[in-house]
Short mmCIF file of C-alpha atoms in Angstrom, two decimals:
data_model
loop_
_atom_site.label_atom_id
_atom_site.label_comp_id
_atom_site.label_asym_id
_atom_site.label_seq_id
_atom_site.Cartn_x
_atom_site.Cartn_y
_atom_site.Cartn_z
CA UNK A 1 3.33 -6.98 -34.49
CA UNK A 2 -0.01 -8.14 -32.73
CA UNK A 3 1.28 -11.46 -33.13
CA UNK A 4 4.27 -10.70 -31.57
CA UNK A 5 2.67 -8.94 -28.50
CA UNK A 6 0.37 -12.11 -28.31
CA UNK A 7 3.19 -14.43 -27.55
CA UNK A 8 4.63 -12.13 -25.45
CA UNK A 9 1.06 -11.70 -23.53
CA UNK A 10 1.27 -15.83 -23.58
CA UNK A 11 4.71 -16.03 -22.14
CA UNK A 12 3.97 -13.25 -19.23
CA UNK A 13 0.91 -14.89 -18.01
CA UNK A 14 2.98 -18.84 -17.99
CA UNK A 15 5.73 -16.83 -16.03
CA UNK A 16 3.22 -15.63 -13.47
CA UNK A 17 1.29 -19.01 -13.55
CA UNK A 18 4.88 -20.55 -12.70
CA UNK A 19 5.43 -18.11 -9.76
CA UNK A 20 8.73 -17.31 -11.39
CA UNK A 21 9.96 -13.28 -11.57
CA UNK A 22 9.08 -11.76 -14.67
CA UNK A 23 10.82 -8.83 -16.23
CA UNK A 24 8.13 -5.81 -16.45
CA UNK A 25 8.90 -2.72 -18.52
CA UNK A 26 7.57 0.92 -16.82
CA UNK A 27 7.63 3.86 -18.12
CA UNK A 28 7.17 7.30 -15.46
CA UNK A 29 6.05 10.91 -16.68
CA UNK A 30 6.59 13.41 -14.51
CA UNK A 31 4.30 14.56 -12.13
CA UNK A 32 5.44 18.23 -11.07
CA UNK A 33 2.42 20.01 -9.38
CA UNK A 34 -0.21 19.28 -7.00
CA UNK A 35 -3.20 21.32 -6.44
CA UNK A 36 -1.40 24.11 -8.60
CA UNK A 37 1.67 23.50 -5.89
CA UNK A 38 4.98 23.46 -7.38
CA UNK A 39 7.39 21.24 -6.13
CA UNK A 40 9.04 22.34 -2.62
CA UNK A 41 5.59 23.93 -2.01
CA UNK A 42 3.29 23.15 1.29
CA UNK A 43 0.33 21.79 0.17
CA UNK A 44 -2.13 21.67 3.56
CA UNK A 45 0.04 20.18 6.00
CA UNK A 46 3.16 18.34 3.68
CA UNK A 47 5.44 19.49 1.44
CA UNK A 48 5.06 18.36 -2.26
CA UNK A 49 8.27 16.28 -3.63
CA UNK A 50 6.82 15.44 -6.63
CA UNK A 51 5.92 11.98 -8.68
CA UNK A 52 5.27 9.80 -11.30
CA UNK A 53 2.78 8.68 -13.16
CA UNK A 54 3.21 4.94 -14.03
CA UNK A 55 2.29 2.99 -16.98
CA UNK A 56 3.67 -0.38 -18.80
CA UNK A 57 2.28 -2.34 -21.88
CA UNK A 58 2.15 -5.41 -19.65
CA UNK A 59 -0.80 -6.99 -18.79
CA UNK A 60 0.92 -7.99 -15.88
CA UNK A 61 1.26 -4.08 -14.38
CA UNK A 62 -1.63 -2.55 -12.68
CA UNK A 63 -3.77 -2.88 -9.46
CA UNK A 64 -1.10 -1.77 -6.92
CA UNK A 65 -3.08 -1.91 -3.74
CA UNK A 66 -0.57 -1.70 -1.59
CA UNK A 67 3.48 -0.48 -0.93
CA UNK A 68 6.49 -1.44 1.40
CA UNK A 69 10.14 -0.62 1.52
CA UNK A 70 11.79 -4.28 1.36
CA UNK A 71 15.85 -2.95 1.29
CA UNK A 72 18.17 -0.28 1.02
CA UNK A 73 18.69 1.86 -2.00
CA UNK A 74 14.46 2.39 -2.22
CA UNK A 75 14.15 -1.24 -3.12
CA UNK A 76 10.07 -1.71 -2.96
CA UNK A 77 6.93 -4.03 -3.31
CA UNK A 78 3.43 -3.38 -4.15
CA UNK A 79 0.99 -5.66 -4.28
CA UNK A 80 -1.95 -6.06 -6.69
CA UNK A 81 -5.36 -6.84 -6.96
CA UNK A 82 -4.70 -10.48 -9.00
CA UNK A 83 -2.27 -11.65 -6.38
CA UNK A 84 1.58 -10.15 -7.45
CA UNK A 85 4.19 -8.61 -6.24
CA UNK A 86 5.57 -5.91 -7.82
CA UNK A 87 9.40 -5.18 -7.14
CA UNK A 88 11.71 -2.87 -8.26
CA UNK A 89 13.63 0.19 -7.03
CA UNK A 90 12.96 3.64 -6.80
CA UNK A 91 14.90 6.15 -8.73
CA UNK A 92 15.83 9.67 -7.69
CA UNK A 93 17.92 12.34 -9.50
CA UNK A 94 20.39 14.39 -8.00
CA UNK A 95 18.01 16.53 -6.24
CA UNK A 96 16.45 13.43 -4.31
CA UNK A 97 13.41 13.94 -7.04
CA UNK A 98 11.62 10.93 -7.82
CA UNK A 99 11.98 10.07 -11.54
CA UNK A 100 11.54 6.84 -12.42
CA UNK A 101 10.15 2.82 -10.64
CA UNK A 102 13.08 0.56 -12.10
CA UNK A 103 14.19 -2.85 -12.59
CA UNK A 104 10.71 -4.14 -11.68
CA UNK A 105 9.81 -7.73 -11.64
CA UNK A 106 6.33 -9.45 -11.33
CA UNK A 107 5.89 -12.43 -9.46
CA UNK A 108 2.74 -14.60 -8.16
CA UNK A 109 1.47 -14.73 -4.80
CA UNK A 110 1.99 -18.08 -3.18
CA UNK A 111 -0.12 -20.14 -1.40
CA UNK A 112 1.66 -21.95 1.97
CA UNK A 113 1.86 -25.49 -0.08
CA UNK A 114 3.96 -23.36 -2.83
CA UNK A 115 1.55 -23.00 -5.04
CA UNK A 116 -0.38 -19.86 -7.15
CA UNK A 117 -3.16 -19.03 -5.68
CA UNK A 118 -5.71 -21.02 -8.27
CA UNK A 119 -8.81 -18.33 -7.51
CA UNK A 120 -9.22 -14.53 -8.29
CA UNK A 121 -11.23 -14.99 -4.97
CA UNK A 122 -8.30 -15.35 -2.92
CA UNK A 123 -5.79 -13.19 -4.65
CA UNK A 124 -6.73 -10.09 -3.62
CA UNK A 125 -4.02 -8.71 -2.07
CA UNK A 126 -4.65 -4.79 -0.62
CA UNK A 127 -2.34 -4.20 2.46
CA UNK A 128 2.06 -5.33 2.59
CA UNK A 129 4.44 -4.01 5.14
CA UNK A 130 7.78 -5.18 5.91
CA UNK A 131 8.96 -7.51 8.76
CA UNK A 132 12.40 -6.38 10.16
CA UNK A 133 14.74 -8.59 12.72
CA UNK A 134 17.84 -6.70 14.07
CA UNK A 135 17.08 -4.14 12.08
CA UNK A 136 17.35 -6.17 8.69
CA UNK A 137 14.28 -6.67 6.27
CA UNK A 138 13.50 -10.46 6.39
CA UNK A 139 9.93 -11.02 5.42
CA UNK A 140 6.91 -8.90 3.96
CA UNK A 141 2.91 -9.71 5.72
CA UNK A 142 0.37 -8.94 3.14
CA UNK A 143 -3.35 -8.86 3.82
CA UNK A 144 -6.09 -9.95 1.84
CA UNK A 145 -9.31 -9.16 1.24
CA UNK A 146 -12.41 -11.34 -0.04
CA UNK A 147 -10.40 -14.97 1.14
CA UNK A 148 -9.77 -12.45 4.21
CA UNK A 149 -6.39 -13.55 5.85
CA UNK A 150 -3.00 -12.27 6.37
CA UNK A 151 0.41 -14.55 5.58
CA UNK A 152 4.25 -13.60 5.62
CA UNK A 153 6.59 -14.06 2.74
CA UNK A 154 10.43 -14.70 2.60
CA UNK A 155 12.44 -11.79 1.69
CA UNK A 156 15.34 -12.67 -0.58
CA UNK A 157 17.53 -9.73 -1.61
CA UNK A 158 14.80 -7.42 -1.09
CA UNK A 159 12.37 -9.23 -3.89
CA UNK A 160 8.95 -11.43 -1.82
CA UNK A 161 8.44 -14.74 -2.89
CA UNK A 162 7.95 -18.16 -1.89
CA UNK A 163 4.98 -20.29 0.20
CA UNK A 164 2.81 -18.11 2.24
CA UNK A 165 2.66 -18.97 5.76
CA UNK A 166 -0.54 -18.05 7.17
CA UNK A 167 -1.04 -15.93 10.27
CA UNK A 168 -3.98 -16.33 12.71
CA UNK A 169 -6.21 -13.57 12.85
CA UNK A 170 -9.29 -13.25 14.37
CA UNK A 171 -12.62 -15.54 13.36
CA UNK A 172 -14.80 -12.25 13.13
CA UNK A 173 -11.99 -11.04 10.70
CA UNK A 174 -11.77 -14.11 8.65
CA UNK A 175 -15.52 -13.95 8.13
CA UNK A 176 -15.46 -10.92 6.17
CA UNK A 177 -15.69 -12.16 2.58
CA UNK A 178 -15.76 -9.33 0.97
CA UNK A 179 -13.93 -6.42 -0.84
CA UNK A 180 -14.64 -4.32 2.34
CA UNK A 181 -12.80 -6.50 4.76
CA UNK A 182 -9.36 -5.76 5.50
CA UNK A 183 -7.87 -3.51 3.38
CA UNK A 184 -5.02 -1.56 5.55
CA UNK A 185 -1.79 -3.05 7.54
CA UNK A 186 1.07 -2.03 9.08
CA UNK A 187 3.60 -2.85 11.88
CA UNK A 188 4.88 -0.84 14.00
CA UNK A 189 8.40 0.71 14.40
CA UNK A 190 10.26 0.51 17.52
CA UNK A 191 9.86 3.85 18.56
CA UNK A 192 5.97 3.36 19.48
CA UNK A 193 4.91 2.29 22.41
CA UNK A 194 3.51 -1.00 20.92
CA UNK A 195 6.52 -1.77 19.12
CA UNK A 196 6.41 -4.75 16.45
CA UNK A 197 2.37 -5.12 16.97
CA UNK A 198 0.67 -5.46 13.42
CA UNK A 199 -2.51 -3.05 12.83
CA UNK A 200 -4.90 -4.11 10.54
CA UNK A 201 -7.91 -1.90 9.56
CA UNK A 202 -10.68 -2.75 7.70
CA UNK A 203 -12.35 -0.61 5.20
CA UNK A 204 -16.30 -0.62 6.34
CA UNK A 205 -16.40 -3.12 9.06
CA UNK A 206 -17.85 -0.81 11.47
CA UNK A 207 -18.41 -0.85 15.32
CA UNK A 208 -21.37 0.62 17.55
CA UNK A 209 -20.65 3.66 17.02
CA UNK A 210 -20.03 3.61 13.25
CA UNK A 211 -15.85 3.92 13.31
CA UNK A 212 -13.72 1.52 11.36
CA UNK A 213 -12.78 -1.92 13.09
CA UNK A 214 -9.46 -2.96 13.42
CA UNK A 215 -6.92 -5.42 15.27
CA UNK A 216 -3.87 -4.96 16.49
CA UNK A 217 -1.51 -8.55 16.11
CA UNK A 218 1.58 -8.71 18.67
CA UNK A 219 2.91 -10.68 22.12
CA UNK A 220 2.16 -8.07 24.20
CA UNK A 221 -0.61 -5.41 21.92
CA UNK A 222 -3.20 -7.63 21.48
CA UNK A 223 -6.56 -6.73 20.60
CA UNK A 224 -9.50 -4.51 18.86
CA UNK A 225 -9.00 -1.17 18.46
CA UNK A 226 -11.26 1.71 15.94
CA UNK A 227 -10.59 4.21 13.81
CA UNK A 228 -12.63 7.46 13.26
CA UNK A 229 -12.37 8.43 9.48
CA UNK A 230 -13.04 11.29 7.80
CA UNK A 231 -16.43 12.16 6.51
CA UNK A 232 -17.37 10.14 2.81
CA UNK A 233 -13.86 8.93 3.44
CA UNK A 234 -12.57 5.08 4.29
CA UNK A 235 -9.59 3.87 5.27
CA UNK A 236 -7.63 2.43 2.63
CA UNK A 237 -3.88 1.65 3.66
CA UNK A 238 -1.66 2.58 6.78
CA UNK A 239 2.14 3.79 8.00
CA UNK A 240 3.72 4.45 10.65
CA UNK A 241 6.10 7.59 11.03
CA UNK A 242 9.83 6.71 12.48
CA UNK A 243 8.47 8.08 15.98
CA UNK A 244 5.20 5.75 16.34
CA UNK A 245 2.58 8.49 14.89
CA UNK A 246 0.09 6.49 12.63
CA UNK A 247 -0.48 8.30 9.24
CA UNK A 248 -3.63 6.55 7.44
CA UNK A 249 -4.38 7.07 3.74
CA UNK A 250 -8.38 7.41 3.38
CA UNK A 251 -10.26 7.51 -0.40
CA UNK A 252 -14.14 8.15 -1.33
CA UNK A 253 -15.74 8.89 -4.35
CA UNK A 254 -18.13 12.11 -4.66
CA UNK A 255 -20.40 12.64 -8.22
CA UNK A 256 -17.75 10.39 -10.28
CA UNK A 257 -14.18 12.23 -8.81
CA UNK A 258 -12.21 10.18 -6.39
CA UNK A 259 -11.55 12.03 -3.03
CA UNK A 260 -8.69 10.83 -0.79
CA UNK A 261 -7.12 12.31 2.96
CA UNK A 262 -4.12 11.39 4.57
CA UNK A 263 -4.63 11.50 8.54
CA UNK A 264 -2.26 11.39 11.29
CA UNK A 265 -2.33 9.21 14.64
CA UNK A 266 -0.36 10.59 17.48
CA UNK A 267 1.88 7.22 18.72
CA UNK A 268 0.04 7.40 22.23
CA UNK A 269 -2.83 6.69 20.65
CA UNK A 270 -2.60 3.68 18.44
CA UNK A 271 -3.49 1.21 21.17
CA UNK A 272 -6.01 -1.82 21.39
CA UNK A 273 -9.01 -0.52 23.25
CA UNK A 274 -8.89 2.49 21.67
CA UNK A 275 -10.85 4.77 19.09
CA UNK A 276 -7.80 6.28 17.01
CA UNK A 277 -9.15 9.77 15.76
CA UNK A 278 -6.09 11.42 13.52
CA UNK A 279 -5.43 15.46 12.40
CA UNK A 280 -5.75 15.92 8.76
CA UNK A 281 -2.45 16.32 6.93
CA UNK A 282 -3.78 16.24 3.02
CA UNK A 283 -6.96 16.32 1.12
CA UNK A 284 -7.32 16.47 -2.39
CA UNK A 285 -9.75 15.17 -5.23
CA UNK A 286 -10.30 15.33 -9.04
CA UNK A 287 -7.03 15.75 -11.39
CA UNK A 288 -4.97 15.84 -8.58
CA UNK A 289 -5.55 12.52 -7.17
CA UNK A 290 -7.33 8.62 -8.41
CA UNK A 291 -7.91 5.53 -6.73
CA UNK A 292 -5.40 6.10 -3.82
CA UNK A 293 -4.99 2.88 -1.85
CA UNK A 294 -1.18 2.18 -1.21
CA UNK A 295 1.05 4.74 1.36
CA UNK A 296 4.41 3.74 2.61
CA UNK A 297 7.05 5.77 4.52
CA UNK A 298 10.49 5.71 3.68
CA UNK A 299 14.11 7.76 3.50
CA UNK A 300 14.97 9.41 0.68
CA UNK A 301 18.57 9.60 -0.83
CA UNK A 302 18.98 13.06 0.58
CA UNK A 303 18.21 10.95 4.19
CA UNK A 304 14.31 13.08 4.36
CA UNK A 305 11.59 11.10 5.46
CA UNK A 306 8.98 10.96 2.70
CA UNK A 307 5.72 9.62 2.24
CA UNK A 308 4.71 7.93 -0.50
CA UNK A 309 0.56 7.74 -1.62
CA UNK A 310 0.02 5.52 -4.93
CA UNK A 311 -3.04 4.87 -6.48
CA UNK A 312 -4.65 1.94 -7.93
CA UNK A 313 -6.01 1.94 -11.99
CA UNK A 314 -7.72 -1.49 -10.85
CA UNK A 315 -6.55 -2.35 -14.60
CA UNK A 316 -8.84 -0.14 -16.27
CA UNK A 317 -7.19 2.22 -19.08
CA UNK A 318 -9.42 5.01 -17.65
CA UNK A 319 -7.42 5.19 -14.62
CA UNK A 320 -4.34 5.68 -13.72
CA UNK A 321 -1.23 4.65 -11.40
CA UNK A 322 -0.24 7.52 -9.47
CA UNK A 323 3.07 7.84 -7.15
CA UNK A 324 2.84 10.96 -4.99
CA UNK A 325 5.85 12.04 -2.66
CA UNK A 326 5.71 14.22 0.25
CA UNK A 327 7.58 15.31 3.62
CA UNK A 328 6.48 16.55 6.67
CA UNK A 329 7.57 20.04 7.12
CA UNK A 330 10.76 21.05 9.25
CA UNK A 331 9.66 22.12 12.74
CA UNK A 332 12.10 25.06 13.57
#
């Protein structure tokens, strides 16, 4: 049997080294209360949907850093700490529940000659959002920390894959090498007022005053902006709501228990120039929550928009890969 799971180990890692999808078995247990909040329940200011936790016997599974929706039917990517996507699909029972992270494939991270990327250095992916034309998913942007940069990827059938190619950012942001560089992106819907601009936040880059740096990417929403996060707390990933409000996931660790906040942005503003200072939607730490880096917003079956917080087990057995589902709640 260990031999068995040996050559199996073998074959996985010659997939990945090939860049070539490779099946990846996941199993989800039910997640069905948050801080003692049954499902349906407000916790602070969202309403718990449930989740999953996720685990797989593959070595190939683990260090989800960051989440996009890439089609319809809840078709998603995460990306991982050793340069992969992760794809697969969603699925939800007949009472829009989250059950289960299906048909999932694991693929490596390209460089923009077609290649893997030869160094753990540069594989570090943390941030992925989706690139839509005409209101069809056609590419995913990713950003990396440690080789700091951000590069698109084709979209084919919903699954990211191919040569990179690189987007310019700027030099002060490509001089970051480290794993405190930039560690949240997202684009912007077109609802908000800076429509298709790409945000990127770093994670302790700070300014003058001690906020977050960030950038925003775009033709006409060019330029720095700063975020104000919450005390102990840094920002980790980003999303934007349909309407243009910002919601930014934020983690910390207090005396060994991970602490994490989700914050939102009103749409007017997320602008360059600005210092973006969010209300607190969520807080939670210990049992509840773990190393929560990736957040993505997305329509459920029952058409509610949710908003998904993962976590990331940095492949250590003493962690775990959390996916948490909420909604906002319905404004009479």
């Amino acid at each position: 049997m260990r031999r068995v799971a040996a050559t199996l180990a073998v074959w996985l890692l010659a997939g990945i080294a090939q860049a070539q999808p490779v099946p990846v078995s996941v199993t989800a247990a039910p997640i069905d209360t948050f801080k003692d909040v049954p499902v349906g329940g407000q916790v602070d200011g969202l309403i718990w949907r449930g989740g999953v936790s996720l685990t797989s016997q593959q070595d190939t599974f683990g260090g989800l850093s960051g989440l996009a929706v890439t089609g319809p039917h809840q078709q998603v990517v995460f990306v991982t700490d050793r340069g992969s996507f992760i794809s697969g699909q969603l699925a939800y029972d007949d009472q829009a529940r989250l059950f289960g992270f299906i048909g999932v494939t694991a693929e490596a991270l390209q460089n923009s000659r077609g290649e893997v990327l030869p160094r753990q250095y540069a594989r570090d992916a943390e941030s992925v959002d989706t690139i839509y034309r005409n209101g069809e998913p056609i590419a995913v942007r990713v950003g990396f920390e440690h080789l700091t940069r951000v590069a698109d990827f084709a979209l084919v059938d919903g699954i990211p894959g191919g040569a990179a190619r690189e987007v310019s950012i700027p030099d002060w942001l490509t001089n970051l090498r480290t794993n405190q560089s930039l560690e949240s992106l997202c684009i912007a819907p077109p609802a908000s007022p800076i429509a298709g601009s790409t945000l990127l936040l770093t994670e302790d880059a700070r300014d003058e005053a001690g906020n977050q740096r960030g950038w925003f990417l775009g033709q006409n929403d060019v330029g720095p902006v700063s975020y104000r996060s919450s005390n102990r707390l840094v920002p980790t990933d980003c999303a934007f709501l349909p309407n243009g409000d910002l919601l930014v996931l934020e983690r910390g660790v207090s005396l060994l228990t991970f602490l994490m906040a989700v914050r939102r942005v009103p749409a007017a503003e997320v602008r360059p120039g600005n210092v973006m200072v969010g209300e607190v939607l969520l807080e939670a730490q210990g049992g509840d929550v773990d190393n929560m880096e990736a957040l993505a917003v997305h329509s459920a079956p029952d058409g509610e928009t949710r908003i998904l917080v993962g976590s990331d087990n940095n492949f250590n057995d003493w962690q775990r890969t959390l996916l948490l589902e909420f909604a906002l709640p319905t404004t009479p």
